[in-house]
Amino acid sequence: MVSRRIVILQIIIRKSSIMKTLRLLFIFLSVPLFAQQGGMWIPSLLEGMNESEMTNLGMKMTAKDIYDVNNASLKDAVPHFNGGCTSEVISNQGLLLTNHHCGYSQIQSHSSLENDYLEDGFWAMNLKEELPNPGVTATFIVKIEDVTTKIMDGITAAMSEAEKQKKIEQNIANVTQTSPKEAYQENRVRTFYEGNQYMLFVVETYKDIRLVGAPPSSIGKFGSDTDNWIWPRHTGDFSLFRIYADKNNRPAEYSKDNVPFTPKHFLPISLDGVAENDFTLVFGFPGTTDEYLPSIAIEQVINTINPARIAIRDAALAIQDKYMRADPQIKIQYASKFARIANYWKKWRGETLGLTKSNAVGIKKQQETALTSEINKKGKQQEYGQILPQFEKHYTEIEPYSLAREYYVETVLRNVELLRIAYQTYQLKQAYENRGAQSFEDRRNNLIERAESHYKDYSKQVDEEVFEALIALYVKNVQPQFLPDFFKNLNAQSLTNSVYKKSAFVDFASLKNLLEGDAETVMAKLNNDPGFQVVSDMADAYNEKVAPKYEELKLSISGLERDYMKALLELSPKDARIFPNANSTLRVTYGKVAGYSPADAVYYEPVTHLEGVMQKYIPGDYEFDVPQKLIDLYKAKDYGQYGENGKMPINFIGTNHTTGGNSGSPAIDAYGNLIGLNFDRVWEGTMSDYYYDPALSRNIMVDIRYVLFIMDKYAGATNLIKELKLVHPKKEIGKSKKKKKKK
């Protein structure tokens, strides 16, 4: 365990002053025995340390094979899927592979009681059967360039934090507008190392993405919420889409005249499978991590923020689950929403357990002590000496505001659907008051268009019960000074009855009628609607009593984080492995296939098989039911070329450092071939967004052979199998070695 190694190291340090320079490296980074694993690295900067580490782990490629501006490389096969997940191109006709849960909303949107693709799966047997998905995108990275000098131009130490941020924003806008690109490309500037580095990304976004294939939820979501974040896992979490382009292979909106996209590179697929200690590279767009937060921030996550988030979603999920189990129509309507809410609810629970178990707070305090020692040793007290005391002050002050913000966001913007729609009309009112009638017209039309789709999957009965439960929690747990005045003596049941009997937000026809008329007429009708009154009072109270102070303190904390990161970069040993936090930009993480031991006398093997599905099988259960055809294939051991030693591998785990956004990321072998599809992390390691512990942190991947088995033997989609390039790199290497020996 990391914490035990630190204790041993401290004893050595006390005995030898020669070891002082190693103290910061070992205590701060906390990964002395796993120095080649963990981290989310910028692909354009892999040459040097990262390339050496990957080679030592068994990689046979070069850094240029992964990222190259002038030649096709792995980056050209890994697009950002719809802004939230990762995907990979697996054929020369733009066939796109991602997770089932990443394509879940699209699968659901095409489903009905008559054609329930969630229940039965969907497979297009030719191009004409592929289904369009308006609004879905696939974004490729064309080029990455360091523009730190340009972004920091004109920044001085004498500036206030607000002045610095304003100047930085101006510089970002200028670089974005003036940097060269093609007309169909886009420039984006992103910050790294908490504002100590800035990178320009040139991207191409394709907008005609069609659904090609998806297994039934009994395969693609097997284990559902019970198994989510859990190992061992037995889930075929994949779906297939296709990118379409115009006749010049460039991005275009949907058109029947568009043609399948021809990629610069697509991933060959290895049929050789995986074994313990095999090299794994996961390429993707991890969302957000905070690996360098101070100990007091982690304490707040454990003791204040996560408990609030979990309690709110506990209540919402229990109500939704009750209705979904009783009504097939509600089950379809709420399937995607329930999965989205449950995903991070369970993650936060595991995260809290992992942070506690790994002693993350204690380790970070040791790191802070070591950094303070280094600051004093180098005479940097004036520059960095007040950072940690200021962290303590600001985090203590922001805590009640952060708690109030979490309750507001989780209640109004995420979990009560009536409030979420009503909040959009609150924004409509603000647009009218601040920008006039034209802005009102534009927003109203967009709102009505979005709302029509929303109400297709809305149940007044479900939402009413969620509203009552969450408003009661809001009143109970948000400090009184942050509440709307009428909340202070509120009866949640009485308010709920009034809102859901009288508000126009309970169905689409009423809402559409509410929004008809000129701006003044609509505003008058809104102000008389009880649903709008509730959200308006809640939003006004938040915007007046919580947001200003929260944003003020958050800005100060952001400045401290930048200076803290600068201190770490400056004062850590030259070979320290300090990687930038995730920010939804393209990253590489590398490691090995490996089991782990989460508790005394417990060891988890790194690979699961179809036998495990049958052991978990519960007929008729919505989480653990199994299609009859899969049972028949299992009994016959009819695995085709995809099985191994009479068994069908399903999932495997590795030491790759992943997070949300890495869903759908390709797992790539030492030679650049696809071996799996990332989709989750283990329960014990979900704290890796704040603290990566190599003893516990494991990412979970679908074995690509299971994906092919389902496509081929289960679905009969041989038309798709024929598109793929299937290879045997291990066997080919073995043959080459034998030939050399004969010579």
mmCIF file of C-alpha atoms in Angstrom, residues 389-673:
data_model
loop_
_atom_site.group_PDB
_atom_site.id
_atom_site.type_symbol
_atom_site.label_atom_id
_atom_site.label_comp_id
_atom_site.label_asym_id
_atom_site.label_seq_id
_atom_site.Cartn_x
_atom_site.Cartn_y
_atom_site.Cartn_z
ATOM 1 C CA PRO A 389 -2.738 28.844 4.975
ATOM 2 C CA GLN A 390 -4.846 30.679 2.377
ATOM 3 C CA PHE A 391 -6.276 27.377 1.167
ATOM 4 C CA GLU A 392 -7.342 26.641 4.745
ATOM 5 C CA LYS A 393 -8.992 30.041 5.098
ATOM 6 C CA HIS A 394 -10.843 30.060 1.771
ATOM 7 C CA TYR A 395 -12.055 26.459 1.863
ATOM 8 C CA THR A 396 -13.418 26.956 5.375
ATOM 9 C CA GLU A 397 -15.244 30.063 4.219
ATOM 10 C CA ILE A 398 -16.627 28.535 1.005
ATOM 11 C CA GLU A 399 -17.997 25.322 2.554
ATOM 12 C CA PRO A 400 -21.581 26.487 3.341
ATOM 13 C CA TYR A 401 -21.804 28.183 -0.066
ATOM 14 C CA SER A 402 -20.576 25.009 -1.805
ATOM 15 C CA LEU A 403 -23.171 22.945 0.042
ATOM 16 C CA ALA A 404 -25.980 25.342 -0.902
ATOM 17 C CA ARG A 405 -24.786 25.286 -4.507
ATOM 18 C CA GLU A 406 -24.832 21.466 -4.641
ATOM 19 C CA TYR A 407 -28.423 21.361 -3.357
ATOM 20 C CA TYR A 408 -29.478 24.005 -5.867
ATOM 21 C CA VAL A 409 -27.798 22.345 -8.858
ATOM 22 C CA GLU A 410 -28.928 18.816 -7.962
ATOM 23 C CA THR A 411 -32.526 19.888 -7.282
ATOM 24 C CA VAL A 412 -33.243 22.571 -9.870
ATOM 25 C CA LEU A 413 -30.943 21.681 -12.753
ATOM 26 C CA ARG A 414 -30.566 17.893 -12.602
ATOM 27 C CA ASN A 415 -33.184 15.825 -10.806
ATOM 28 C CA VAL A 416 -36.585 17.580 -10.827
ATOM 29 C CA GLU A 417 -37.717 17.786 -14.443
ATOM 30 C CA LEU A 418 -40.421 20.420 -13.915
ATOM 31 C CA LEU A 419 -37.907 22.727 -12.272
ATOM 32 C CA ARG A 420 -35.355 22.119 -15.014
ATOM 33 C CA ILE A 421 -37.798 23.110 -17.761
ATOM 34 C CA ALA A 422 -39.132 26.001 -15.681
ATOM 35 C CA TYR A 423 -35.557 27.218 -15.180
ATOM 36 C CA GLN A 424 -35.195 27.482 -18.960
ATOM 37 C CA THR A 425 -38.160 29.876 -18.994
ATOM 38 C CA TYR A 426 -36.472 31.790 -16.164
ATOM 39 C CA GLN A 427 -33.494 32.186 -18.509
ATOM 40 C CA LEU A 428 -35.953 33.221 -21.235
ATOM 41 C CA LYS A 429 -37.208 36.016 -19.001
ATOM 42 C CA GLN A 430 -33.628 37.107 -18.275
ATOM 43 C CA ALA A 431 -32.845 37.132 -22.005
ATOM 44 C CA TYR A 432 -35.814 39.391 -22.668
ATOM 45 C CA GLU A 433 -34.960 41.796 -19.833
ATOM 46 C CA ASN A 434 -31.270 41.994 -20.753
ATOM 47 C CA ARG A 435 -31.235 41.659 -24.566
ATOM 48 C CA GLY A 436 -34.700 42.472 -25.824
ATOM 49 C CA ALA A 437 -37.446 40.929 -27.919
ATOM 50 C CA GLN A 438 -35.271 39.291 -30.607
ATOM 51 C CA SER A 439 -33.300 37.326 -28.032
ATOM 52 C CA PHE A 440 -36.605 36.326 -26.449
ATOM 53 C CA GLU A 441 -37.948 35.031 -29.780
ATOM 54 C CA ASP A 442 -34.811 32.995 -30.535
ATOM 55 C CA ARG A 443 -34.716 31.389 -27.090
ATOM 56 C CA ARG A 444 -38.457 30.685 -27.036
ATOM 57 C CA ASN A 445 -38.360 28.811 -30.338
ATOM 58 C CA ASN A 446 -35.371 26.742 -29.217
ATOM 59 C CA LEU A 447 -37.020 26.019 -25.879
ATOM 60 C CA ILE A 448 -40.248 24.779 -27.468
ATOM 61 C CA GLU A 449 -38.290 22.545 -29.848
ATOM 62 C CA ARG A 450 -36.272 20.987 -27.007
ATOM 63 C CA ALA A 451 -39.304 20.682 -24.734
ATOM 64 C CA GLU A 452 -41.283 18.617 -27.242
ATOM 65 C CA SER A 453 -38.577 15.955 -27.168
ATOM 66 C CA HIS A 454 -38.310 16.204 -23.374
ATOM 67 C CA TYR A 455 -42.010 15.537 -22.718
ATOM 68 C CA LYS A 456 -41.893 12.369 -24.814
ATOM 69 C CA ASP A 457 -40.059 10.812 -21.855
ATOM 70 C CA TYR A 458 -41.815 12.657 -19.012
ATOM 71 C CA SER A 459 -44.141 11.290 -16.325
ATOM 72 C CA LYS A 460 -45.986 13.823 -14.170
ATOM 73 C CA GLN A 461 -46.632 11.144 -11.545
ATOM 74 C CA VAL A 462 -42.936 10.299 -11.161
ATOM 75 C CA ASP A 463 -41.725 13.879 -11.238
ATOM 76 C CA GLU A 464 -44.304 15.053 -8.700
ATOM 77 C CA GLU A 465 -43.055 12.578 -6.123
ATOM 78 C CA VAL A 466 -39.413 13.461 -6.837
ATOM 79 C CA PHE A 467 -40.238 17.176 -6.477
ATOM 80 C CA GLU A 468 -41.795 16.688 -3.038
ATOM 81 C CA ALA A 469 -38.922 14.570 -1.725
ATOM 82 C CA LEU A 470 -36.170 16.876 -2.975
ATOM 83 C CA ILE A 471 -37.838 20.132 -1.889
ATOM 84 C CA ALA A 472 -38.147 18.658 1.613
ATOM 85 C CA LEU A 473 -34.404 17.851 1.602
ATOM 86 C CA TYR A 474 -33.611 21.324 0.263
ATOM 87 C CA VAL A 475 -35.489 23.061 3.094
ATOM 88 C CA LYS A 476 -33.969 20.775 5.710
ATOM 89 C CA ASN A 477 -30.305 20.935 4.668
ATOM 90 C CA VAL A 478 -29.648 24.341 3.068
ATOM 91 C CA GLN A 479 -28.804 27.002 5.633
ATOM 92 C CA PRO A 480 -31.813 29.313 6.251
ATOM 93 C CA GLN A 481 -29.994 32.451 5.096
ATOM 94 C CA PHE A 482 -29.668 30.923 1.603
ATOM 95 C CA LEU A 483 -33.335 29.930 1.186
ATOM 96 C CA PRO A 484 -36.112 31.858 -0.573
ATOM 97 C CA ASP A 485 -38.220 33.618 2.048
ATOM 98 C CA PHE A 486 -41.302 31.462 1.476
ATOM 99 C CA PHE A 487 -39.218 28.251 1.986
ATOM 100 C CA LYS A 488 -38.560 29.031 5.646
ATOM 101 C CA ASN A 489 -41.966 27.777 6.841
ATOM 102 C CA LEU A 490 -42.695 25.535 3.906
ATOM 103 C CA ASN A 491 -44.887 22.442 3.758
ATOM 104 C CA ALA A 492 -43.382 20.425 0.897
ATOM 105 C CA GLN A 493 -46.511 18.341 0.318
ATOM 106 C CA SER A 494 -48.794 21.377 0.102
ATOM 107 C CA LEU A 495 -46.438 23.140 -2.325
ATOM 108 C CA THR A 496 -46.180 20.007 -4.468
ATOM 109 C CA ASN A 497 -49.953 19.635 -4.730
ATOM 110 C CA SER A 498 -50.336 23.275 -5.737
ATOM 111 C CA VAL A 499 -47.613 23.179 -8.373
ATOM 112 C CA TYR A 500 -48.552 19.913 -10.079
ATOM 113 C CA LYS A 501 -52.282 20.740 -10.162
ATOM 114 C CA LYS A 502 -51.946 24.282 -11.512
ATOM 115 C CA SER A 503 -48.630 24.642 -13.349
ATOM 116 C CA ALA A 504 -48.397 24.548 -17.146
ATOM 117 C CA PHE A 505 -45.049 22.751 -16.924
ATOM 118 C CA VAL A 506 -46.649 19.327 -16.376
ATOM 119 C CA ASP A 507 -47.223 18.629 -20.103
ATOM 120 C CA PHE A 508 -46.060 19.905 -23.471
ATOM 121 C CA ALA A 509 -49.416 21.265 -24.731
ATOM 122 C CA SER A 510 -49.834 23.453 -21.624
ATOM 123 C CA LEU A 511 -46.263 24.706 -21.829
ATOM 124 C CA LYS A 512 -46.593 25.535 -25.520
ATOM 125 C CA ASN A 513 -49.754 27.492 -24.771
ATOM 126 C CA LEU A 514 -47.997 29.274 -21.909
ATOM 127 C CA LEU A 515 -45.268 30.459 -24.290
ATOM 128 C CA GLU A 516 -47.607 31.756 -26.999
ATOM 129 C CA GLY A 517 -47.959 35.522 -27.522
ATOM 130 C CA ASP A 518 -45.639 38.493 -27.521
ATOM 131 C CA ALA A 519 -42.937 38.855 -24.887
ATOM 132 C CA GLU A 520 -45.009 40.947 -22.481
ATOM 133 C CA THR A 521 -47.924 38.497 -22.672
ATOM 134 C CA VAL A 522 -45.655 35.504 -22.032
ATOM 135 C CA MET A 523 -43.956 37.237 -19.100
ATOM 136 C CA ALA A 524 -47.332 37.971 -17.495
ATOM 137 C CA LYS A 525 -48.429 34.339 -17.885
ATOM 138 C CA LEU A 526 -45.117 33.050 -16.519
ATOM 139 C CA ASN A 527 -45.304 35.219 -13.413
ATOM 140 C CA ASN A 528 -48.714 33.706 -12.607
ATOM 141 C CA ASP A 529 -47.599 30.091 -13.023
ATOM 142 C CA PRO A 530 -46.851 28.349 -9.664
ATOM 143 C CA GLY A 531 -44.049 26.218 -11.169
ATOM 144 C CA PHE A 532 -42.334 29.304 -12.554
ATOM 145 C CA GLN A 533 -42.815 31.114 -9.234
ATOM 146 C CA VAL A 534 -41.016 28.317 -7.360
ATOM 147 C CA VAL A 535 -38.039 28.169 -9.707
ATOM 148 C CA SER A 536 -37.871 31.951 -9.957
ATOM 149 C CA ASP A 537 -37.743 32.341 -6.174
ATOM 150 C CA MET A 538 -35.149 29.574 -5.852
ATOM 151 C CA ALA A 539 -32.989 31.014 -8.645
ATOM 152 C CA ASP A 540 -33.257 34.574 -7.318
ATOM 153 C CA ALA A 541 -32.261 33.434 -3.817
ATOM 154 C CA TYR A 542 -29.313 31.460 -5.201
ATOM 155 C CA ASN A 543 -28.155 34.275 -7.489
ATOM 156 C CA GLU A 544 -28.389 36.886 -4.738
ATOM 157 C CA LYS A 545 -27.327 34.987 -1.617
ATOM 158 C CA VAL A 546 -25.037 32.170 -2.784
ATOM 159 C CA ALA A 547 -23.525 32.655 -6.237
ATOM 160 C CA PRO A 548 -21.717 36.005 -5.770
ATOM 161 C CA LYS A 549 -19.795 34.922 -2.681
ATOM 162 C CA TYR A 550 -19.209 31.426 -4.045
ATOM 163 C CA GLU A 551 -17.773 32.819 -7.291
ATOM 164 C CA GLU A 552 -15.639 35.344 -5.416
ATOM 165 C CA LEU A 553 -14.117 32.645 -3.221
ATOM 166 C CA LYS A 554 -13.792 30.231 -6.139
ATOM 167 C CA LEU A 555 -11.840 32.819 -8.105
ATOM 168 C CA SER A 556 -9.443 33.289 -5.180
ATOM 169 C CA ILE A 557 -9.066 29.509 -4.829
ATOM 170 C CA SER A 558 -8.369 29.201 -8.574
ATOM 171 C CA GLY A 559 -5.540 31.691 -8.235
ATOM 172 C CA LEU A 560 -4.136 29.737 -5.289
ATOM 173 C CA GLU A 561 -4.395 26.491 -7.263
ATOM 174 C CA ARG A 562 -2.412 28.050 -10.109
ATOM 175 C CA ASP A 563 0.309 29.213 -7.712
ATOM 176 C CA TYR A 564 0.265 25.866 -5.871
ATOM 177 C CA MET A 565 0.713 24.032 -9.164
ATOM 178 C CA LYS A 566 3.532 26.393 -10.110
ATOM 179 C CA ALA A 567 5.274 25.624 -6.820
ATOM 180 C CA LEU A 568 4.960 21.898 -7.399
ATOM 181 C CA LEU A 569 6.316 22.166 -10.942
ATOM 182 C CA GLU A 570 9.195 24.362 -9.820
ATOM 183 C CA LEU A 571 10.208 22.625 -6.589
ATOM 184 C CA SER A 572 9.659 18.953 -7.418
ATOM 185 C CA PRO A 573 12.618 16.891 -8.693
ATOM 186 C CA LYS A 574 13.200 17.101 -12.441
ATOM 187 C CA ASP A 575 12.086 13.498 -13.004
ATOM 188 C CA ALA A 576 8.862 13.887 -11.006
ATOM 189 C CA ARG A 577 5.837 12.583 -12.924
ATOM 190 C CA ILE A 578 3.458 15.537 -12.671
ATOM 191 C CA PHE A 579 0.694 15.240 -15.233
ATOM 192 C CA PRO A 580 -2.034 17.829 -15.935
ATOM 193 C CA ASN A 581 -5.540 17.317 -14.590
ATOM 194 C CA ALA A 582 -8.112 16.014 -17.064
ATOM 195 C CA ASN A 583 -10.114 18.710 -18.879
ATOM 196 C CA SER A 584 -11.909 16.808 -21.682
ATOM 197 C CA THR A 585 -8.914 17.047 -24.005
ATOM 198 C CA LEU A 586 -7.243 14.107 -25.732
ATOM 199 C CA ARG A 587 -4.967 12.136 -23.379
ATOM 200 C CA VAL A 588 -2.917 8.955 -23.215
ATOM 201 C CA THR A 589 -2.824 6.735 -20.148
ATOM 202 C CA TYR A 590 -0.782 3.545 -20.094
ATOM 203 C CA GLY A 591 -0.386 0.544 -17.843
ATOM 204 C CA LYS A 592 -0.808 -3.218 -17.773
ATOM 205 C CA VAL A 593 -3.478 -5.870 -17.487
ATOM 206 C CA ALA A 594 -3.486 -6.667 -13.765
ATOM 207 C CA GLY A 595 -5.640 -8.136 -11.032
ATOM 208 C CA TYR A 596 -5.752 -6.606 -7.568
ATOM 209 C CA SER A 597 -6.373 -7.286 -3.896
ATOM 210 C CA PRO A 598 -8.974 -4.918 -2.389
ATOM 211 C CA ALA A 599 -9.068 -6.564 1.041
ATOM 212 C CA ASP A 600 -7.327 -9.129 3.196
ATOM 213 C CA ALA A 601 -7.451 -12.628 1.655
ATOM 214 C CA VAL A 602 -9.266 -11.318 -1.449
ATOM 215 C CA TYR A 603 -7.736 -11.327 -4.927
ATOM 216 C CA TYR A 604 -9.541 -10.526 -8.180
ATOM 217 C CA GLU A 605 -8.403 -12.127 -11.440
ATOM 218 C CA PRO A 606 -8.038 -9.655 -14.333
ATOM 219 C CA VAL A 607 -10.356 -11.402 -16.844
ATOM 220 C CA THR A 608 -14.011 -12.505 -16.674
ATOM 221 C CA HIS A 609 -15.847 -14.981 -18.903
ATOM 222 C CA LEU A 610 -19.339 -15.877 -20.127
ATOM 223 C CA GLU A 611 -19.601 -18.405 -17.296
ATOM 224 C CA GLY A 612 -19.958 -15.429 -14.965
ATOM 225 C CA VAL A 613 -22.992 -14.162 -16.876
ATOM 226 C CA MET A 614 -24.711 -17.515 -16.409
ATOM 227 C CA GLN A 615 -23.840 -17.553 -12.709
ATOM 228 C CA LYS A 616 -25.514 -14.145 -12.282
ATOM 229 C CA TYR A 617 -28.473 -14.982 -14.539
ATOM 230 C CA ILE A 618 -31.911 -14.292 -12.992
ATOM 231 C CA PRO A 619 -34.783 -15.004 -15.410
ATOM 232 C CA GLY A 620 -37.036 -11.978 -15.902
ATOM 233 C CA ASP A 621 -34.879 -9.629 -13.824
ATOM 234 C CA TYR A 622 -34.303 -6.297 -15.586
ATOM 235 C CA GLU A 623 -30.632 -6.221 -14.531
ATOM 236 C CA PHE A 624 -29.616 -9.893 -14.786
ATOM 237 C CA ASP A 625 -31.854 -11.481 -17.407
ATOM 238 C CA VAL A 626 -30.067 -13.168 -20.340
ATOM 239 C CA PRO A 627 -31.339 -13.559 -23.938
ATOM 240 C CA GLN A 628 -32.172 -17.150 -24.866
ATOM 241 C CA LYS A 629 -29.892 -17.050 -27.902
ATOM 242 C CA LEU A 630 -26.898 -16.151 -25.715
ATOM 243 C CA ILE A 631 -27.768 -19.058 -23.411
ATOM 244 C CA ASP A 632 -27.912 -21.399 -26.423
ATOM 245 C CA LEU A 633 -24.526 -20.189 -27.721
ATOM 246 C CA TYR A 634 -23.052 -20.693 -24.258
ATOM 247 C CA LYS A 635 -24.401 -24.216 -23.914
ATOM 248 C CA ALA A 636 -23.099 -25.160 -27.358
ATOM 249 C CA LYS A 637 -19.788 -23.382 -26.670
ATOM 250 C CA ASP A 638 -20.312 -21.863 -30.101
ATOM 251 C CA TYR A 639 -17.783 -19.043 -29.825
ATOM 252 C CA GLY A 640 -16.268 -19.197 -33.295
ATOM 253 C CA GLN A 641 -12.812 -17.647 -33.637
ATOM 254 C CA TYR A 642 -13.438 -15.367 -30.657
ATOM 255 C CA GLY A 643 -13.250 -17.882 -27.795
ATOM 256 C CA GLU A 644 -10.123 -18.959 -25.957
ATOM 257 C CA ASN A 645 -9.530 -22.438 -24.526
ATOM 258 C CA GLY A 646 -13.232 -23.241 -24.693
ATOM 259 C CA LYS A 647 -14.256 -20.051 -22.872
ATOM 260 C CA MET A 648 -15.632 -16.688 -24.006
ATOM 261 C CA PRO A 649 -13.755 -13.735 -22.417
ATOM 262 C CA ILE A 650 -15.949 -10.723 -21.644
ATOM 263 C CA ASN A 651 -14.182 -8.041 -19.564
ATOM 264 C CA PHE A 652 -10.680 -7.333 -18.265
ATOM 265 C CA ILE A 653 -9.045 -4.774 -15.974
ATOM 266 C CA GLY A 654 -5.833 -2.759 -16.116
ATOM 267 C CA THR A 655 -3.876 -0.083 -14.309
ATOM 268 C CA ASN A 656 -4.779 2.683 -16.773
ATOM 269 C CA HIS A 657 -5.723 5.964 -15.084
ATOM 270 C CA THR A 658 -9.185 6.814 -16.411
ATOM 271 C CA THR A 659 -12.232 8.873 -15.490
ATOM 272 C CA GLY A 660 -15.582 9.999 -16.917
ATOM 273 C CA GLY A 661 -15.123 10.846 -20.582
ATOM 274 C CA ASN A 662 -12.901 7.799 -21.064
ATOM 275 C CA SER A 663 -16.101 5.825 -21.588
ATOM 276 C CA GLY A 664 -15.736 4.312 -25.037
ATOM 277 C CA SER A 665 -11.968 4.825 -25.146
ATOM 278 C CA PRO A 666 -10.034 2.212 -27.118
ATOM 279 C CA ALA A 667 -7.776 -0.135 -25.193
ATOM 280 C CA ILE A 668 -4.787 -0.585 -27.489
ATOM 281 C CA ASP A 669 -2.075 -3.253 -27.378
ATOM 282 C CA ALA A 670 1.684 -2.846 -27.694
ATOM 283 C CA TYR A 671 1.463 -2.823 -31.493
ATOM 284 C CA GLY A 672 -1.360 -0.328 -31.985
ATOM 285 C CA ASN A 673 -4.241 -2.793 -32.344
#
